[in-house]
Amino acid sequence: MPSQNPNSSKIYHVDGNSSSSNPIENNRTPVVSLNPEGGKIYQVDSQQMTTPEENHRSSLAPLQIDIPSKSNRSLIWILALMVGGLLGLGVYIYKIVENPLPKNELAQLTEVAQRENLSVKIEASGTVEPIQSVNISPKNPGRMIKLLVDQGMPVKQGQVLAVMENAEIAAQGYQAEARVQEALANLKAAEVKIPGEIAQAKARLGQAQARLAENLANLQRSQQSIPKDIEQAQQQLQAIESRFQLAESRVRRKQALVTQGAITQDEFDSVLNDYFNALANRREAQQRLQQFENTAQPQINQLQQNIQESQAAVAEAKIALEQRQRTADAEIAQLKAQVNAARGQLEQIKIQYNDTIIRAPFDGIVTQRYATEGAFVTPTTSASSTASATSTSILAMARGLKVVAKVPEVDLSFLQLGQPATIVADAYPDTLFKGQVVRIAPEAIVEQNVTSFEVTVALLPGQNRLLSKMNVDVTFYGKPLQDALVVPTVAIVTQKGKTGVYVPDQDKKPKFQPVDIGLVVDDKTQILSGLTPGQPVFIDLPEKPKNETEDK
């Protein structure tokens, strides 16, 4: 409180150009200085003015040389009125500053800070957008021969929307189907033929093995019988040799007797005949033995050769069987591969054919139609927005609706998933739509130096009046703040970059009090620190309060 000593000098900041009492609206700070001698100095817009007498003399100084004209006299009257007005304003300010406000006027200009339960409401603007939207176009370029839907029609997933030209692909499909049937026939024929060939190879192997066994048996028999035959021939030759020697000795004895006439010639001829028979038998036995001895080894050799040939035949038949078995597996595998390849080609053509039949990817509605029957269309990016579609697309589809609101960064802490929200569309200002938060963007967007986050709101079922791209206002309802200290929002001011309020000092005059503010709800602002419950704050000021940096 400044001293009331009349000998002291005081400087008060007032606005000589405005009658407003709000310190926020007054940016210019004229100064009125009262000194103990009664002289007054006025300073308006930081430009010092002298006393009225000096100002009058200064204004009339140039007029002392010549007789003033009518225009100069008007200027003097204007300056005199300005000086008089400033003198009156100074007296008024002096009275206000030096005299405290009456209690009834103070009550009208202030309200007390009090605790209330604040309903958290965050308001943001947004737009209605489809939950999912795509441009429908063919996978391959071509001419569209049928278009079965129109703009605004609802469609089901898998429903045929359009048909591309596909006669050539259908012909290729028939050819591919024929190749599949041919490959299957070759496989079935091989599956029948190859087992028969393997059976024949096994039979040939069995025959070769049988011949080998027979030759081995013959060799074994020959090896056992030939020595016996030779031994038997030798025994027979020995017996015949004995009989031959006996016949020979009898001939010698009878020959002397026949010469002596002791025996008749007939008797001698009979003995001689026995001799010749024994000699013939002896020669025959010798020849037989010689034959056995001469033919035994060649026979053994022949049998051994037959065995070798049979063994070679067995080995050859076994190799042929094994080779056929191996090639059979490879041949069957190759034929199966040909079947699979033919089927793959057929499936590929089926896919190409199915690609010519354009179907709805999901349940939705046709939002745009870009092509007509007979038009040549080309592939486009299916996920591109409808706005970027070109005439080469067939149509655009959308599914469901959502609201995307841009929430300022400072309000993001009051939002959470599942939080209820209300939507008001510009097209339906009297209708309140309901929804809830389903997604909060993980990354902010900055537009014109304003940071915000995109918040997606899902509409509750049964609200079908909204349309895509409508502008809406969204209100998010958070958890109420319990027992929050609040003041009227109009009481919040800014001074020298600091946020605060004006409170009555001991003399009930406005004094700036810095505060920390929180949530602003309608006409109430939350005070985090700087005030206590029940403390009054100014909501309106009769004059600009004394500056904190005034000259003492």
XYZ file of C-alpha atoms in Angstrom:
552
model
C 0.000 0.000 0.000
C 1.624 3.317 -0.959
C 2.054 5.918 1.731
C -0.552 8.692 2.138
C 2.130 11.317 2.982
C 1.395 14.385 0.807
C 5.087 15.057 0.524
C 5.788 11.750 -1.195
C 5.738 11.206 -4.965
C 3.573 8.469 -6.525
C 3.311 7.084 -10.077
C 0.195 5.145 -11.204
C -0.273 3.387 -14.539
C -3.543 4.156 -16.233
C -4.813 4.100 -19.788
C -5.756 7.481 -21.054
C -7.107 6.143 -24.332
C -9.648 3.579 -23.099
C -12.340 3.457 -20.494
C -12.044 -0.329 -20.073
C -11.182 -1.584 -16.603
C -9.839 -4.919 -17.769
C -6.022 -5.021 -17.397
C -5.733 -7.666 -20.109
C -7.213 -5.385 -22.748
C -5.038 -2.348 -21.877
C -1.679 -2.599 -23.494
C -0.660 1.053 -23.282
C 0.482 2.390 -19.900
C 0.311 6.166 -19.465
C 1.628 7.458 -16.131
C 0.204 10.177 -13.828
C 2.656 11.602 -11.283
C 1.453 13.642 -8.315
C 4.098 15.697 -6.418
C 3.770 17.491 -3.091
C 3.993 20.941 -4.639
C 0.768 20.328 -6.506
C 2.394 20.376 -9.923
C 1.291 17.601 -12.287
C 3.219 15.757 -14.971
C 1.294 13.634 -17.528
C 2.921 10.928 -19.617
C 0.767 9.308 -22.300
C 2.121 6.427 -24.421
C 5.556 6.822 -22.807
C 5.810 10.479 -23.992
C 6.238 13.015 -21.173
C 4.012 16.117 -21.062
C 4.746 19.278 -19.038
C 2.357 21.071 -16.697
C -0.687 22.736 -18.245
C 0.799 26.198 -17.784
C 4.056 25.192 -19.463
C 2.174 23.324 -22.133
C 0.034 26.408 -22.747
C 3.044 28.626 -22.977
C 4.780 26.096 -25.232
C 1.763 25.906 -27.487
C 1.381 29.693 -27.696
C 5.084 30.417 -28.066
C 5.039 30.252 -31.837
C 1.970 32.526 -31.869
C 3.585 35.509 -30.113
C 5.170 36.785 -33.337
C 2.091 37.017 -35.561
C -1.571 37.645 -34.938
C -3.105 34.177 -34.697
C -5.378 33.110 -37.480
C -8.733 31.401 -36.999
C -7.236 27.931 -37.535
C -4.508 28.601 -34.975
C -7.090 29.688 -32.413
C -8.948 26.396 -32.976
C -5.739 24.469 -32.361
C -5.220 26.360 -29.086
C -8.747 25.447 -27.938
C -8.161 21.773 -28.794
C -4.901 21.706 -26.826
C -6.590 23.414 -23.900
C -9.393 20.848 -23.864
C -6.861 17.981 -23.973
C -4.949 19.420 -21.030
C -8.170 19.888 -19.073
C -9.297 16.323 -19.790
C -5.997 14.895 -18.643
C -6.191 16.965 -15.443
C -9.677 15.588 -14.738
C -8.565 12.012 -15.469
C -5.624 12.364 -13.090
C -7.873 13.564 -10.281
C -10.270 10.603 -10.902
C -7.456 8.054 -10.858
C -5.976 9.573 -7.727
C -9.294 9.188 -5.914
C -9.732 5.563 -7.048
C -6.213 4.500 -6.124
C -6.142 6.218 -2.768
C -9.611 4.998 -1.766
C -10.406 1.219 -1.325
C -13.433 -0.291 -3.069
C -16.653 -0.412 -1.109
C -17.648 -3.892 0.098
C -20.734 -4.097 -2.080
C -18.740 -3.172 -5.206
C -15.979 -5.667 -4.294
C -18.567 -8.444 -4.007
C -19.892 -7.584 -7.455
C -16.412 -7.690 -8.999
C -15.154 -10.923 -7.384
C -16.050 -14.573 -6.976
C -14.499 -17.044 -4.538
C -12.471 -20.093 -5.523
C -14.409 -23.195 -4.516
C -14.221 -26.955 -4.820
C -16.513 -28.705 -7.301
C -16.787 -32.009 -9.146
C -15.852 -31.311 -12.770
C -17.232 -33.368 -15.612
C -14.337 -33.910 -17.993
C -15.406 -33.113 -21.547
C -12.965 -32.827 -24.429
C -14.311 -31.386 -27.651
C -12.745 -31.927 -31.048
C -13.686 -31.752 -34.690
C -13.536 -34.722 -37.012
C -14.871 -36.437 -40.095
C -16.862 -39.576 -40.803
C -14.769 -42.139 -42.668
C -15.300 -45.737 -43.798
C -13.864 -48.440 -41.581
C -12.473 -50.059 -44.720
C -12.457 -48.761 -48.279
C -10.893 -50.155 -51.442
C -10.820 -49.529 -55.168
C -11.969 -52.591 -57.085
C -10.021 -53.337 -60.256
C -9.049 -56.469 -62.214
C -5.841 -58.322 -61.525
C -4.920 -58.165 -65.200
C -5.805 -55.516 -67.781
C -8.657 -56.292 -70.106
C -12.116 -55.393 -71.338
C -15.043 -55.573 -68.932
C -18.034 -57.335 -70.464
C -20.453 -57.239 -67.508
C -21.069 -54.822 -64.617
C -23.634 -56.207 -62.191
C -23.817 -53.473 -59.503
C -24.345 -49.734 -59.315
C -23.376 -46.935 -56.946
C -25.070 -47.158 -53.553
C -25.903 -50.869 -53.798
C -25.112 -53.036 -50.751
C -23.101 -56.157 -51.567
C -22.063 -59.310 -49.724
C -18.604 -60.800 -49.519
C -17.941 -62.985 -52.558
C -20.772 -61.469 -54.599
C -19.955 -61.072 -58.301
C -19.540 -57.395 -59.124
C -18.221 -57.514 -62.691
C -16.925 -59.941 -65.328
C -13.901 -59.404 -67.545
C -13.470 -60.860 -71.029
C -12.402 -64.503 -70.505
C -13.214 -66.595 -73.621
C -9.538 -67.122 -74.484
C -8.727 -68.146 -70.928
C -11.634 -70.605 -70.978
C -10.211 -72.239 -74.137
C -6.836 -72.514 -72.470
C -8.584 -74.184 -69.566
C -10.069 -76.854 -71.834
C -6.625 -77.560 -73.294
C -5.102 -77.783 -69.851
C -7.844 -80.178 -68.757
C -7.064 -82.409 -71.783
C -3.374 -82.433 -70.879
C -4.272 -83.507 -67.370
C -6.368 -86.391 -68.688
C -3.567 -87.441 -71.051
C -1.019 -87.431 -68.257
C -3.347 -89.466 -66.056
C -3.843 -92.029 -68.854
C -0.088 -92.379 -69.339
C 0.344 -92.871 -65.632
C -2.340 -95.531 -65.447
C -0.890 -97.377 -68.482
C 2.549 -97.336 -66.938
C 1.171 -98.561 -63.644
C -0.243 -101.567 -65.513
C 2.646 -102.162 -67.956
C 5.578 -101.769 -65.630
C 4.522 -104.477 -63.142
C 4.105 -106.912 -66.096
C 7.562 -106.087 -67.387
C 8.983 -106.581 -63.936
C 7.200 -109.953 -63.707
C 8.686 -111.012 -67.065
C 12.139 -109.998 -65.901
C 11.652 -112.028 -62.763
C 10.553 -115.023 -64.881
C 13.629 -114.776 -67.082
C 15.770 -114.635 -64.009
C 14.039 -117.734 -62.686
C 14.618 -119.610 -65.933
C 18.282 -118.700 -65.967
C 18.616 -119.783 -62.396
C 16.904 -123.114 -63.251
C 19.276 -123.768 -66.152
C 22.184 -122.984 -63.942
C 20.945 -125.416 -61.348
C 20.456 -128.084 -64.021
C 23.968 -127.629 -65.376
C 25.368 -127.773 -61.898
C 23.498 -131.028 -61.340
C 24.739 -132.458 -64.658
C 28.279 -131.576 -63.767
C 27.877 -133.163 -60.409
C 26.427 -136.336 -61.967
C 29.118 -136.435 -64.603
C 31.813 -135.944 -62.054
C 30.355 -138.863 -60.148
C 29.465 -141.221 -63.078
C 32.495 -140.907 -65.364
C 35.020 -142.388 -62.899
C 32.603 -145.240 -62.271
C 32.175 -145.882 -65.992
C 35.931 -145.900 -66.503
C 36.413 -148.228 -63.560
C 33.673 -150.509 -64.856
C 35.222 -150.487 -68.351
C 38.552 -151.327 -66.864
C 37.037 -154.240 -64.943
C 35.287 -155.469 -68.062
C 38.535 -155.173 -70.018
C 40.349 -157.167 -67.380
C 37.733 -159.948 -67.550
C 37.811 -159.948 -71.318
C 41.592 -159.922 -71.224
C 41.537 -163.063 -69.061
C 39.185 -164.825 -71.429
C 41.338 -163.707 -74.353
C 44.487 -165.095 -72.797
C 42.701 -168.385 -72.067
C 41.488 -168.624 -75.664
C 44.960 -167.790 -76.921
C 46.584 -170.539 -74.831
C 43.989 -173.060 -75.971
C 44.696 -172.185 -79.600
C 48.403 -172.843 -79.047
C 47.716 -176.184 -77.420
C 45.117 -177.257 -80.007
C 47.311 -176.173 -82.888
C 49.927 -178.799 -82.002
C 47.290 -181.460 -81.494
C 45.610 -180.694 -84.805
C 49.032 -181.009 -86.456
C 49.578 -184.302 -84.754
C 46.080 -185.358 -85.773
C 45.103 -185.805 -82.191
C 42.058 -183.654 -82.713
C 40.000 -182.991 -85.661
C 40.098 -179.817 -87.617
C 36.575 -178.964 -86.488
C 37.578 -179.069 -82.890
C 40.531 -176.812 -83.655
C 38.326 -174.426 -85.618
C 35.991 -174.187 -82.647
C 38.883 -173.287 -80.352
C 40.199 -170.858 -82.933
C 36.726 -169.253 -83.183
C 36.649 -168.737 -79.432
C 40.012 -167.065 -79.692
C 38.857 -164.644 -82.332
C 35.727 -163.836 -80.315
C 37.837 -163.165 -77.232
C 40.159 -161.004 -79.310
C 37.211 -158.993 -80.632
C 35.784 -158.593 -77.164
C 39.159 -157.491 -75.922
C 39.494 -154.878 -78.630
C 35.932 -153.656 -77.952
C 36.624 -153.372 -74.214
C 39.835 -151.510 -74.884
C 38.067 -149.140 -77.229
C 35.245 -148.580 -74.698
C 37.752 -147.834 -71.961
C 39.674 -145.590 -74.277
C 36.466 -143.809 -75.207
C 35.515 -143.301 -71.584
C 38.942 -141.975 -70.847
C 38.965 -139.730 -73.920
C 35.440 -138.282 -73.489
C 35.330 -137.815 -69.710
C 37.312 -134.559 -69.519
C 35.680 -132.849 -72.523
C 32.305 -133.721 -71.073
C 33.339 -132.189 -67.749
C 34.656 -129.145 -69.563
C 31.424 -128.778 -71.535
C 29.361 -129.041 -68.390
C 31.523 -126.435 -66.699
C 31.137 -124.162 -69.710
C 27.374 -124.629 -69.565
C 27.477 -123.652 -65.920
C 29.394 -120.478 -66.696
C 26.927 -119.577 -69.400
C 24.038 -120.214 -67.023
C 25.657 -118.076 -64.360
C 26.093 -115.257 -66.878
C 22.458 -115.596 -67.913
C 21.386 -115.430 -64.271
C 23.494 -112.329 -63.660
C 22.137 -110.668 -66.780
C 18.549 -111.471 -65.836
C 19.122 -110.147 -62.321
C 20.593 -106.905 -63.644
C 17.698 -106.521 -66.065
C 15.216 -107.059 -63.234
C 16.911 -104.593 -60.918
C 17.239 -102.035 -63.698
C 13.574 -102.380 -64.607
C 12.587 -101.995 -61.011
C 14.678 -98.861 -60.698
C 13.498 -97.361 -63.959
C 9.953 -98.322 -63.081
C 10.049 -96.177 -59.948
C 11.634 -93.310 -61.853
C 9.185 -93.688 -64.736
C 6.187 -93.726 -62.396
C 7.570 -90.697 -60.560
C 8.103 -88.879 -63.861
C 4.582 -89.644 -65.029
C 3.178 -88.497 -61.697
C 5.193 -85.296 -62.038
C 3.715 -84.789 -65.499
C 0.252 -85.217 -64.011
C 1.027 -82.684 -61.279
C 2.483 -80.257 -63.806
C -0.602 -80.555 -65.988
C -2.816 -80.040 -62.955
C -0.738 -77.027 -61.935
C -1.189 -75.478 -65.357
C -4.903 -76.159 -65.128
C -5.109 -74.560 -61.666
C -3.173 -71.547 -62.909
C -5.616 -71.094 -65.753
C -8.511 -71.546 -63.325
C -7.035 -68.780 -61.182
C -6.698 -66.557 -64.232
C -10.282 -67.335 -65.134
C -11.491 -66.632 -61.594
C -9.543 -63.358 -61.671
C -11.755 -62.270 -64.546
C -14.750 -62.585 -62.225
C -14.578 -59.559 -59.899
C -16.042 -60.335 -56.473
C -16.700 -58.226 -53.379
C -13.846 -58.614 -50.859
C -16.159 -57.915 -47.898
C -19.698 -56.954 -46.964
C -20.176 -53.301 -47.799
C -21.620 -50.751 -50.162
C -20.584 -49.549 -53.620
C -19.501 -45.939 -53.117
C -18.282 -45.091 -56.639
C -18.564 -46.526 -60.144
C -15.821 -45.593 -62.574
C -16.275 -47.893 -65.602
C -19.045 -49.114 -67.876
C -19.492 -52.354 -69.787
C -17.074 -52.600 -72.697
C -14.492 -50.316 -71.087
C -10.838 -51.327 -70.940
C -9.685 -51.352 -67.316
C -6.280 -51.952 -65.766
C -5.090 -52.946 -62.286
C -4.814 -50.260 -59.617
C -3.727 -50.343 -56.005
C -6.578 -52.027 -54.162
C -5.807 -50.246 -50.911
C -5.758 -46.770 -52.430
C -8.335 -44.264 -51.326
C -11.413 -43.596 -53.376
C -10.239 -40.072 -54.058
C -7.151 -41.368 -55.827
C -8.999 -43.822 -58.042
C -8.874 -43.327 -61.765
C -11.142 -44.263 -64.605
C -9.113 -47.449 -65.061
C -10.701 -48.816 -61.877
C -14.106 -50.455 -61.962
C -15.652 -49.216 -58.725
C -14.971 -48.334 -55.088
C -16.320 -50.112 -52.014
C -16.550 -49.186 -48.348
C -17.471 -51.048 -45.200
C -18.900 -49.510 -42.050
C -18.348 -46.006 -40.693
C -16.112 -44.534 -38.031
C -15.327 -41.052 -36.806
C -11.747 -39.782 -36.842
C -11.267 -36.754 -34.597
C -8.169 -34.612 -34.125
C -7.582 -34.101 -30.405
C -5.050 -31.495 -29.203
C -1.971 -32.830 -27.487
C -2.852 -31.163 -24.163
C -6.129 -33.124 -23.947
C -4.709 -36.529 -24.853
C -4.082 -37.549 -21.234
C -7.840 -37.481 -20.575
C -8.590 -40.066 -23.286
C -8.511 -43.837 -23.061
C -9.801 -46.801 -25.044
C -13.464 -47.569 -24.493
C -14.230 -44.001 -23.430
C -17.749 -42.853 -24.453
C -18.216 -40.036 -26.917
C -21.054 -38.157 -28.564
C -21.068 -36.945 -32.152
C -23.001 -34.100 -33.719
C -22.927 -33.815 -37.502
C -23.272 -30.537 -39.335
C -25.980 -32.178 -41.428
C -27.966 -33.241 -38.325
C -27.316 -30.564 -35.684
C -30.239 -31.734 -33.530
C -29.262 -35.424 -33.515
C -26.814 -36.858 -31.003
C -24.901 -39.923 -32.176
C -23.059 -42.133 -29.713
C -19.775 -44.014 -29.942
C -16.689 -45.028 -28.037
C -12.935 -44.648 -28.478
C -11.365 -47.678 -30.175
C -7.986 -46.332 -31.242
C -5.615 -43.538 -30.269
C -2.949 -42.859 -32.887
C 0.563 -43.681 -31.628
C 2.064 -40.758 -33.535
C 1.074 -37.112 -33.582
C 0.394 -35.015 -36.654
C 1.527 -31.404 -36.862
C -0.511 -28.977 -38.967
C 0.260 -25.249 -38.945
C 2.408 -25.700 -35.814
C -0.508 -27.340 -33.977
C 0.161 -30.823 -32.588
C -2.771 -33.206 -32.407
C -3.527 -36.923 -32.360
C -6.060 -38.792 -34.466
C -8.594 -40.575 -32.251
C -10.892 -43.159 -33.842
C -14.438 -43.463 -32.510
C -16.566 -46.502 -33.337
C -20.247 -45.744 -33.810
C -22.692 -47.763 -31.764
C -25.038 -50.032 -33.780
C -28.239 -48.644 -35.222
C -26.903 -45.215 -36.207
C -27.084 -45.305 -39.976
C -27.827 -41.695 -40.850
C -24.198 -40.604 -40.984
C -22.462 -40.687 -44.345
C -18.818 -40.851 -45.303
C -16.864 -37.557 -45.342
C -19.398 -35.707 -43.154
C -17.949 -33.092 -40.791
C -18.769 -33.697 -37.137
C -18.062 -32.324 -33.674
C -17.027 -34.939 -31.124
C -17.294 -34.661 -27.352
C -15.342 -37.146 -25.230
C -16.527 -37.783 -21.673
C -13.793 -38.632 -19.200
C -13.804 -39.641 -15.559
C -15.096 -36.703 -13.417
C -12.540 -34.760 -11.384
C -13.543 -35.018 -7.740
C -13.233 -32.020 -5.385
C -11.376 -29.808 -7.886
C -10.583 -26.201 -6.948
C -12.099 -23.982 -9.673
C -12.535 -20.311 -10.508
C -14.442 -18.626 -13.339
C -12.488 -18.824 -16.572
C -12.854 -15.044 -17.075
C -10.695 -14.515 -13.978
C -7.637 -16.071 -15.654
C -5.190 -13.446 -16.964
C -1.636 -13.392 -18.263
C 0.963 -10.900 -17.067
C 4.546 -10.838 -18.280
C 4.154 -14.367 -19.664
C 2.788 -15.758 -16.389
C -0.720 -17.123 -15.898
C -2.606 -15.934 -12.837
C -5.583 -14.102 -11.345
C -6.177 -10.803 -9.599
C -6.979 -11.113 -5.888
C -7.842 -8.331 -3.384
C -4.896 -7.255 -1.239
C -5.147 -5.927 2.321
C -6.638 -2.713 0.984
C -9.052 -4.678 -1.256
C -7.224 -3.493 -4.331
C -6.392 -5.891 -7.242
C -3.099 -7.748 -6.896
C -1.718 -10.223 -9.466
C -1.424 -13.774 -8.087
C 0.361 -16.432 -10.272
C -1.461 -19.791 -10.447
C -1.111 -23.159 -12.185
C -4.226 -24.102 -14.122
C -5.524 -27.518 -15.140
C -8.628 -28.525 -17.026
C -10.962 -25.913 -18.521
C -14.593 -27.056 -18.544
C -17.142 -24.627 -19.948
C -16.806 -21.424 -17.854
C -14.787 -23.045 -15.024
C -11.000 -23.477 -14.846
C -9.252 -25.898 -12.499
C -6.604 -24.347 -10.212
C -3.770 -26.732 -9.397
C -1.791 -24.377 -7.166
C -1.647 -20.707 -6.146
C -5.106 -20.328 -4.536
C -6.960 -21.707 -1.548
C -10.656 -22.568 -1.289
C -12.772 -19.534 -0.457
C -10.201 -17.025 -1.703
C -11.864 -14.280 -3.834
C -10.641 -13.467 -7.326
C -11.550 -10.553 -9.556
C -13.779 -11.346 -12.511
C -13.924 -7.666 -13.496
C -11.807 -4.618 -12.579
C -12.895 -0.985 -12.179
C -9.434 0.188 -13.130
C -6.075 -1.160 -14.074
C -4.267 -2.444 -10.958
C -1.030 -0.929 -9.780
C 1.880 -2.275 -11.813
C 4.200 -4.626 -9.985
C 7.190 -2.644 -11.259
C 5.926 0.854 -10.390
C 8.438 3.452 -9.299
C 8.583 3.985 -5.554
